[in-house]
Coordinates of C-alpha atoms and ligand atoms in Angstrom, one line a residue:
M1 CA -34.5 -7.1 -5.8
R2 CA -31.2 -8.9 -6.0
V3 CA -29.3 -7.0 -3.3
V4 CA -30.5 -4.1 -1.2
A5 CA -29.3 -1.7 1.5
R6 CA -32.2 -1.1 3.8
I7 CA -31.9 2.1 5.7
N8 CA -34.0 3.0 8.7
V9 CA -34.3 6.8 8.7
A10 CA -35.9 6.6 12.2
A11 CA -32.6 5.2 13.5
I12 CA -30.7 8.1 12.0
E13 CA -33.3 10.5 13.6
R14 CA -32.8 8.8 17.0
N15 CA -29.0 8.8 16.7
V16 CA -29.0 12.5 15.9
A17 CA -31.4 13.2 18.8
L18 CA -29.0 11.3 21.1
L19 CA -26.1 13.5 19.8
K20 CA -28.2 16.6 20.3
R21 CA -29.0 15.6 23.9
T22 CA -25.3 14.9 24.4
V23 CA -24.2 18.4 23.4
G24 CA -27.1 20.3 24.9
A25 CA -29.0 23.4 23.9
D26 CA -26.0 25.7 23.3
T27 CA -24.3 23.6 20.7
A28 CA -25.7 22.9 17.2
V29 CA -25.4 19.6 15.4
C30 CA -24.0 19.6 11.9
A31 CA -24.7 16.1 10.4
V32 CA -22.0 15.1 8.0
V33 CA -23.6 13.5 4.9
K34 CA -20.6 13.3 2.6
A35 CA -20.0 10.2 0.4
D36 CA -23.7 9.8 -0.1
G37 CA -24.3 9.8 3.6
Y38 CA -21.6 7.2 4.2
G39 CA -23.4 5.0 1.7
H40 CA -26.9 5.5 3.3
G41 CA -28.3 8.0 0.7
A42 CA -27.4 11.6 1.3
V43 CA -30.8 13.2 0.8
P44 CA -32.9 10.8 3.0
A45 CA -30.0 10.8 5.6
A46 CA -30.0 14.6 5.6
R47 CA -33.8 14.8 6.0
A48 CA -33.7 12.3 8.9
A49 CA -30.8 14.2 10.6
I50 CA -32.8 17.4 10.4
A51 CA -35.8 15.7 11.9
G52 CA -33.5 14.5 14.7
G53 CA -32.3 18.0 15.6
A54 CA -29.5 18.8 13.2
T55 CA -29.6 22.4 12.0
W56 CA -26.5 22.2 9.8
L57 CA -25.2 19.7 7.2
A58 CA -21.7 19.1 5.9
V59 CA -20.4 17.5 2.7
V60 CA -16.9 17.5 1.1
T61 CA -17.6 18.4 -2.5
A62 CA -19.6 21.0 -4.3
G63 CA -21.3 18.2 -6.3
E64 CA -22.5 16.7 -3.0
A65 CA -23.9 20.2 -2.0
T66 CA -25.8 20.3 -5.3
V67 CA -27.3 16.9 -4.8
L68 CA -28.7 18.0 -1.4
R69 CA -30.3 21.1 -2.8
R70 CA -31.8 19.3 -5.8
G71 CA -33.2 16.9 -3.2
G72 CA -35.0 19.8 -1.6
I73 CA -32.8 20.2 1.5
D74 CA -32.6 23.8 2.5
A75 CA -30.6 23.5 5.8
R76 CA -27.4 25.5 6.4
L77 CA -24.7 23.6 4.5
L78 CA -20.9 23.5 4.8
V79 CA -18.6 22.2 2.1
L80 CA -15.5 20.9 4.0
G81 CA -13.2 20.1 1.0
P82 CA -10.9 22.1 -1.2
L83 CA -12.5 23.9 -4.1
D84 CA -11.1 25.1 -7.4
D85 CA -12.8 28.1 -9.1
E86 CA -15.4 25.9 -10.8
D87 CA -16.2 24.0 -7.6
L88 CA -16.4 27.2 -5.7
S89 CA -19.0 28.7 -8.1
E90 CA -21.0 25.5 -7.8
A91 CA -20.8 25.5 -3.9
L92 CA -22.0 29.2 -3.9
D93 CA -24.8 28.4 -6.3
A94 CA -25.9 25.8 -3.8
H95 CA -25.8 28.5 -1.1
A96 CA -23.2 26.5 0.8
Q97 CA -20.6 27.9 3.2
V98 CA -17.0 27.2 2.4
V99 CA -13.7 26.6 4.2
V100 CA -10.3 28.3 3.5
W101 CA -6.9 27.9 5.2
D102 CA -4.6 30.1 3.1
D103 CA -4.4 33.4 1.3
E104 CA -4.8 31.6 -2.1
G105 CA -8.2 30.4 -0.9
V106 CA -9.2 33.9 0.0
D107 CA -7.8 35.2 -3.3
R108 CA -10.0 32.7 -5.1
L109 CA -13.1 33.9 -3.2
V110 CA -12.2 37.5 -4.1
R111 CA -11.7 36.6 -7.7
V112 CA -15.0 34.8 -7.9
G113 CA -16.4 38.0 -6.3
R114 CA -19.6 36.6 -4.9
P115 CA -21.0 36.9 -1.4
A116 CA -19.8 33.9 0.7
D117 CA -19.9 32.6 4.2
V118 CA -16.4 31.5 5.0
H119 CA -14.9 29.3 7.7
V120 CA -11.2 29.4 8.5
K121 CA -9.6 26.0 9.3
L122 CA -6.6 25.7 11.7
D123 CA -4.5 22.6 11.4
T124 CA -3.9 21.7 15.0
G125 CA -2.3 18.3 14.3
M126 CA -4.2 16.4 11.6
G127 CA -1.4 17.5 9.2
R128 CA -3.6 17.7 6.1
L129 CA -5.9 20.6 5.3
G130 CA -5.8 23.7 7.5
Q131 CA -3.5 26.5 8.3
R132 CA -0.6 25.4 10.6
D133 CA 0.3 28.9 11.8
A134 CA -2.2 30.2 14.3
Q135 CA -1.2 33.9 13.6
V136 CA -1.6 33.4 9.9
A137 CA -5.0 31.8 10.5
L138 CA -6.0 34.8 12.6
D139 CA -4.9 37.2 9.9
L140 CA -7.0 35.2 7.4
C141 CA -10.0 35.7 9.7
D142 CA -9.3 39.5 9.8
R143 CA -8.9 39.6 6.0
I144 CA -12.1 37.8 5.3
A145 CA -14.0 39.9 7.8
T146 CA -12.9 43.1 6.2
T147 CA -13.3 42.0 2.5
T148 CA -16.7 42.6 0.9
P149 CA -18.7 40.7 -0.1
L150 CA -17.2 37.9 2.2
R151 CA -18.4 37.1 5.7
L152 CA -16.4 35.4 8.3
S153 CA -18.8 32.7 9.5
G154 CA -16.8 30.0 11.3
A155 CA -13.5 28.9 12.8
M156 CA -12.7 25.2 12.8
T157 CA -10.2 22.4 13.2
H158 CA -10.4 18.6 12.9
F159 CA -9.1 15.9 15.3
A160 CA -6.8 13.1 14.2
T161 CA -7.1 10.7 17.2
A162 CA -10.4 11.5 19.0
D163 CA -11.3 7.8 18.7
D164 CA -8.2 6.7 20.7
P165 CA -8.4 7.4 24.4
D166 CA -4.7 6.6 24.9
D167 CA -3.3 9.1 22.4
E168 CA -2.2 12.4 23.8
L169 CA -2.5 14.4 20.5
F170 CA -6.3 14.9 21.1
G171 CA -5.6 17.0 24.2
L172 CA -2.8 18.9 22.4
Q173 CA -5.1 19.7 19.5
L174 CA -7.9 20.8 21.8
G175 CA -5.6 23.1 23.7
R176 CA -4.1 24.7 20.5
F177 CA -7.6 25.1 19.0
S178 CA -9.1 26.6 22.2
R179 CA -6.4 29.2 22.5
W180 CA -6.8 30.2 18.8
A181 CA -10.6 30.2 18.9
D182 CA -10.5 32.5 21.9
D183 CA -8.5 35.0 19.9
V184 CA -10.9 34.7 16.9
R185 CA -13.9 35.2 19.2
R186 CA -12.4 38.3 20.8
R187 CA -11.9 39.9 17.4
H188 CA -14.9 38.5 15.7
P189 CA -17.8 37.9 18.1
G190 CA -20.5 35.7 16.6
V191 CA -18.2 33.4 14.6
V192 CA -19.3 29.7 14.9
V193 CA -16.5 27.7 16.5
H194 CA -16.4 24.0 15.7
A195 CA -14.0 21.0 16.0
A196 CA -15.7 17.7 17.0
N197 CA -16.2 14.7 14.8
S198 CA -18.3 11.8 16.3
A199 CA -15.6 10.5 18.5
A200 CA -14.8 13.9 20.0
T201 CA -18.5 14.7 20.4
L202 CA -19.0 11.5 22.4
R203 CA -15.8 11.8 24.3
D204 CA -15.3 15.3 25.6
P205 CA -17.8 18.2 26.2
A206 CA -14.8 20.6 26.1
A207 CA -14.6 19.8 22.4
H208 CA -18.2 20.8 21.6
F209 CA -17.9 24.6 21.2
D210 CA -20.7 26.1 19.2
L211 CA -21.3 23.2 16.8
V212 CA -20.3 19.5 16.4
R213 CA -19.8 17.7 13.1
P214 CA -20.6 14.0 13.7
G215 CA -20.7 11.7 10.7
I216 CA -20.3 8.0 11.6
A217 CA -22.4 8.2 14.7
V218 CA -25.3 9.7 12.8
Y219 CA -25.6 6.3 11.0
G220 CA -25.4 4.4 14.3
M221 CA -21.9 3.2 13.8
D222 CA -19.1 3.4 16.4
P223 CA -16.3 5.9 15.7
A224 CA -13.6 3.5 17.1
N225 CA -15.1 0.4 15.2
E226 CA -16.3 -1.0 18.5
D227 CA -19.8 -2.1 19.4
P228 CA -22.2 0.8 18.6
D229 CA -24.3 -0.3 21.6
R230 CA -21.7 1.1 24.0
H231 CA -22.9 4.7 23.1
G232 CA -26.5 3.7 22.6
L233 CA -26.1 4.2 18.8
E234 CA -28.4 2.3 16.5
P235 CA -27.1 1.0 13.2
A236 CA -29.4 2.4 10.4
L237 CA -28.3 0.1 7.6
E238 CA -28.9 -3.5 6.8
W239 CA -27.4 -5.1 3.7
I240 CA -29.4 -8.0 2.3
A241 CA -29.0 -10.2 -0.8
R242 CA -31.2 -12.8 -2.3
I243 CA -30.2 -16.4 -2.6
A244 CA -30.5 -17.1 -6.3
S245 CA -30.0 -20.8 -6.3
V246 CA -29.4 -23.7 -3.9
K247 CA -27.8 -27.0 -5.0
P248 CA -26.2 -30.1 -3.5
L249 CA -22.5 -30.5 -3.7
E250 CA -20.7 -33.9 -3.3
P251 CA -17.4 -34.3 -1.4
G252 CA -14.5 -33.2 -3.7
E253 CA -16.6 -30.8 -5.7
S254 CA -15.7 -27.1 -5.7
V255 CA -17.3 -23.7 -5.7
G256 CA -16.2 -20.6 -7.6
Y257 CA -13.2 -19.4 -9.5
G258 CA -10.0 -21.1 -8.7
R259 CA -11.6 -23.9 -6.7
R260 CA -10.9 -22.1 -3.5
F261 CA -13.6 -24.1 -1.7
V262 CA -13.7 -27.8 -2.0
A263 CA -16.5 -29.7 -0.2
D264 CA -15.2 -32.1 2.4
R265 CA -18.7 -33.5 2.9
A266 CA -21.9 -33.6 1.0
T267 CA -23.5 -30.1 1.5
R268 CA -25.8 -27.6 0.0
I269 CA -24.4 -24.4 -1.6
G270 CA -26.4 -21.2 -1.9
T271 CA -25.4 -18.7 -4.6
V272 CA -26.0 -15.2 -3.1
S273 CA -26.5 -12.3 -5.5
A274 CA -23.9 -9.9 -4.2
G275 CA -20.3 -9.6 -5.4
Y276 CA -17.4 -7.3 -5.5
A277 CA -19.2 -5.0 -8.0
D278 CA -21.7 -4.5 -5.2
G279 CA -19.1 -3.8 -2.6
V280 CA -18.4 -7.3 -1.2
R281 CA -14.6 -7.4 -1.0
R282 CA -12.8 -10.1 -2.7
A283 CA -9.2 -9.7 -1.4
P284 CA -9.4 -10.9 2.2
T285 CA -8.2 -14.4 2.9
D286 CA -10.9 -14.8 5.5
P287 CA -14.0 -15.0 3.3
G288 CA -16.4 -14.2 6.2
E289 CA -19.9 -15.2 6.9
V290 CA -23.5 -14.2 6.2
L291 CA -26.7 -14.8 8.1
V292 CA -29.2 -17.2 6.6
G293 CA -32.3 -18.4 8.3
G294 CA -31.0 -17.0 11.6
R295 CA -27.7 -18.8 11.5
R296 CA -24.1 -17.9 10.5
V297 CA -23.0 -19.6 7.3
P298 CA -19.5 -19.3 5.8
V299 CA -18.8 -17.9 2.4
A300 CA -17.5 -20.7 0.2
G301 CA -14.9 -19.9 -2.3
R302 CA -13.9 -16.7 -4.1
V303 CA -16.1 -13.6 -4.1
S304 CA -16.9 -13.0 -7.8
M305 CA -18.2 -9.8 -9.5
D306 CA -21.9 -10.6 -9.1
S307 CA -22.2 -13.4 -6.5
I308 CA -20.8 -15.4 -3.7
G309 CA -21.3 -19.0 -2.7
V310 CA -22.3 -19.9 0.8
D311 CA -22.0 -23.3 2.5
L312 CA -25.5 -23.8 3.9
G313 CA -24.8 -27.2 5.3
P314 CA -26.2 -30.7 4.4
D315 CA -29.5 -30.2 6.2
A316 CA -30.3 -26.7 4.9
G317 CA -33.9 -26.1 3.9
E318 CA -33.2 -22.8 2.2
R319 CA -34.7 -22.2 -1.3
P320 CA -34.1 -19.7 -4.0
G321 CA -35.6 -16.4 -3.1
D322 CA -34.6 -16.6 0.6
T323 CA -32.4 -13.9 1.9
A324 CA -28.8 -13.7 3.1
V325 CA -27.9 -10.9 5.5
L326 CA -24.5 -9.4 4.9
I327 CA -24.9 -6.7 7.5
G328 CA -27.8 -6.7 10.0
R329 CA -29.8 -9.0 12.2
D330 CA -31.4 -12.3 11.5
G331 CA -33.0 -14.0 14.5
D332 CA -30.5 -13.9 17.4
E333 CA -27.5 -13.4 15.1
R334 CA -26.1 -10.0 14.1
I335 CA -23.3 -8.9 11.8
T336 CA -22.3 -5.3 12.2
A337 CA -20.4 -3.0 9.8
E338 CA -17.8 -3.0 12.6
D339 CA -17.5 -6.9 12.4
V340 CA -17.1 -6.7 8.6
G341 CA -14.5 -3.9 9.0
R342 CA -12.5 -5.9 11.6
R343 CA -12.5 -9.0 9.3
L344 CA -11.3 -6.9 6.4
G345 CA -8.6 -5.1 8.3
T346 CA -10.4 -1.8 7.9
I347 CA -13.1 0.2 9.6
N348 CA -16.9 0.5 9.5
Y349 CA -16.6 3.8 7.6
E350 CA -15.1 2.1 4.6
V351 CA -17.5 -0.8 4.7
T352 CA -20.7 1.2 4.2
C353 CA -19.0 3.7 1.8
A354 CA -17.9 0.8 -0.3
I355 CA -21.5 -0.5 -0.9
G356 CA -21.8 0.0 -4.6
P357 CA -24.1 2.2 -6.6
R358 CA -25.6 -1.0 -8.1
V359 CA -27.1 -1.8 -4.7
L360 CA -30.7 -0.5 -4.4
R361 CA -31.1 1.8 -1.4
E362 CA -34.5 1.3 0.3
H363 CA -35.5 3.7 3.0
H364 CA -38.0 3.0 5.7
R365 CA -39.1 4.4 9.0
D366 CA -39.1 1.5 11.6
G367 CA -40.4 -0.8 8.9
V368 CA -42.7 1.5 7.0
R369 CA -41.4 2.3 3.5
V370 CA -40.6 6.0 2.9
A371 CA -39.7 7.9 -0.3
G372 CA -36.0 7.8 -0.9
R373 CA -33.6 8.2 -3.8
D374 CA -34.6 4.8 -5.3
A375 CA -38.1 4.7 -3.9
P376 CA -40.1 7.6 -5.4
A377 CA -43.3 8.3 -3.5
A378 CA -46.3 6.7 -5.1
G379 CA -49.2 9.1 -6.0
Ligands
PLP1 C1 -15.8 13.4 7.8 C2 -15.6 14.5 8.7 C3 -16.3 14.6 9.9 C4 -17.1 13.5 10.5 O1 -16.3 12.5 11.0 P1 -16.8 11.2 11.8 O2 -15.6 10.6 12.3 O3 -17.5 10.4 10.7 O4 -17.8 11.7 12.8 C5 -16.1 15.8 10.6 N1 -15.3 16.8 10.2 C6 -14.6 16.7 9.0 C7 -13.8 17.9 8.6 C8 -14.7 15.6 8.2 O5 -14.1 15.5 7.1

């Protein structure tokens, strides 16, 4: 292997079990496995989430729903994103439930003419998808409930600032949604009411309703890009690359395109087999660090498509074939997706989603290899 993302499915299981304990027996957990399970592999992540107590899954596209079904996942499944006619047929073929927020969405369902479980989304302040007008959203519920072969299955919203304890929008959104959900429930008992992403799930039991939709926390990352330890979350992913070569560098000699690193002392440079085609970002001026032999070593020079240079130091004993940890632990040192996100001026979400398709995903259960997308079961 040149570069690998090692994913501990047992960590995903434990994170979901923690979320399930947090919400209690009366609230279901819907694990969000969109974007290939935030880069962790959607099918193995879904399987682990179900083992941890999730009874629903959510994705954004119809294609993502198809991938889960082809992977043998038969849990209740919600497609969160907008769907054109073709997408809608694919989602329904996958026996997924779907979301609408306007009459055009219901018209499309009527036109397609197939049985469908439908959730109505109220926009309580995110300002993107969802119906802004609570009365119109209520009318949509009534229309769906009285239109065969449609079934009104859920009533939902999405929070914009649940990860920010100082922002007042969260409370406003929660209030607007609660009032509307009460109306929906009165008219349509049995509808599944849901609102909470990871941050809201961890922040406020009043946001739990019938079902929560955590994503980032499932993977053991922190919804506010802080230390995942603060909620007892366990990062499931490690990102590890091989050192392909180690060579001495004299003072004045440089590494990489554009000579962005020039040695100011004799040192040893390792060439690590991960580049921007694998998801290591080139743009930042702070090139960052990796872990080698239990110590932090700086990236030396520009990130190129397939590799990076690292300054191992004059006394380094590393040899080709040794590993460099981009995300994960090595000895007492640790680099989290949150650390990488902070350095890049972004968030953990984007860091793991950006790990490229060229990076092998290897799934294990606390160190024991399991069958995953790229690790077909032997025998
Ligand atoms: C992505 C998404 C979630 C999960 O959000 P996290 O912050 O990752 O927990 C929940 N609901 C909707 C509608 C989403 O798009």
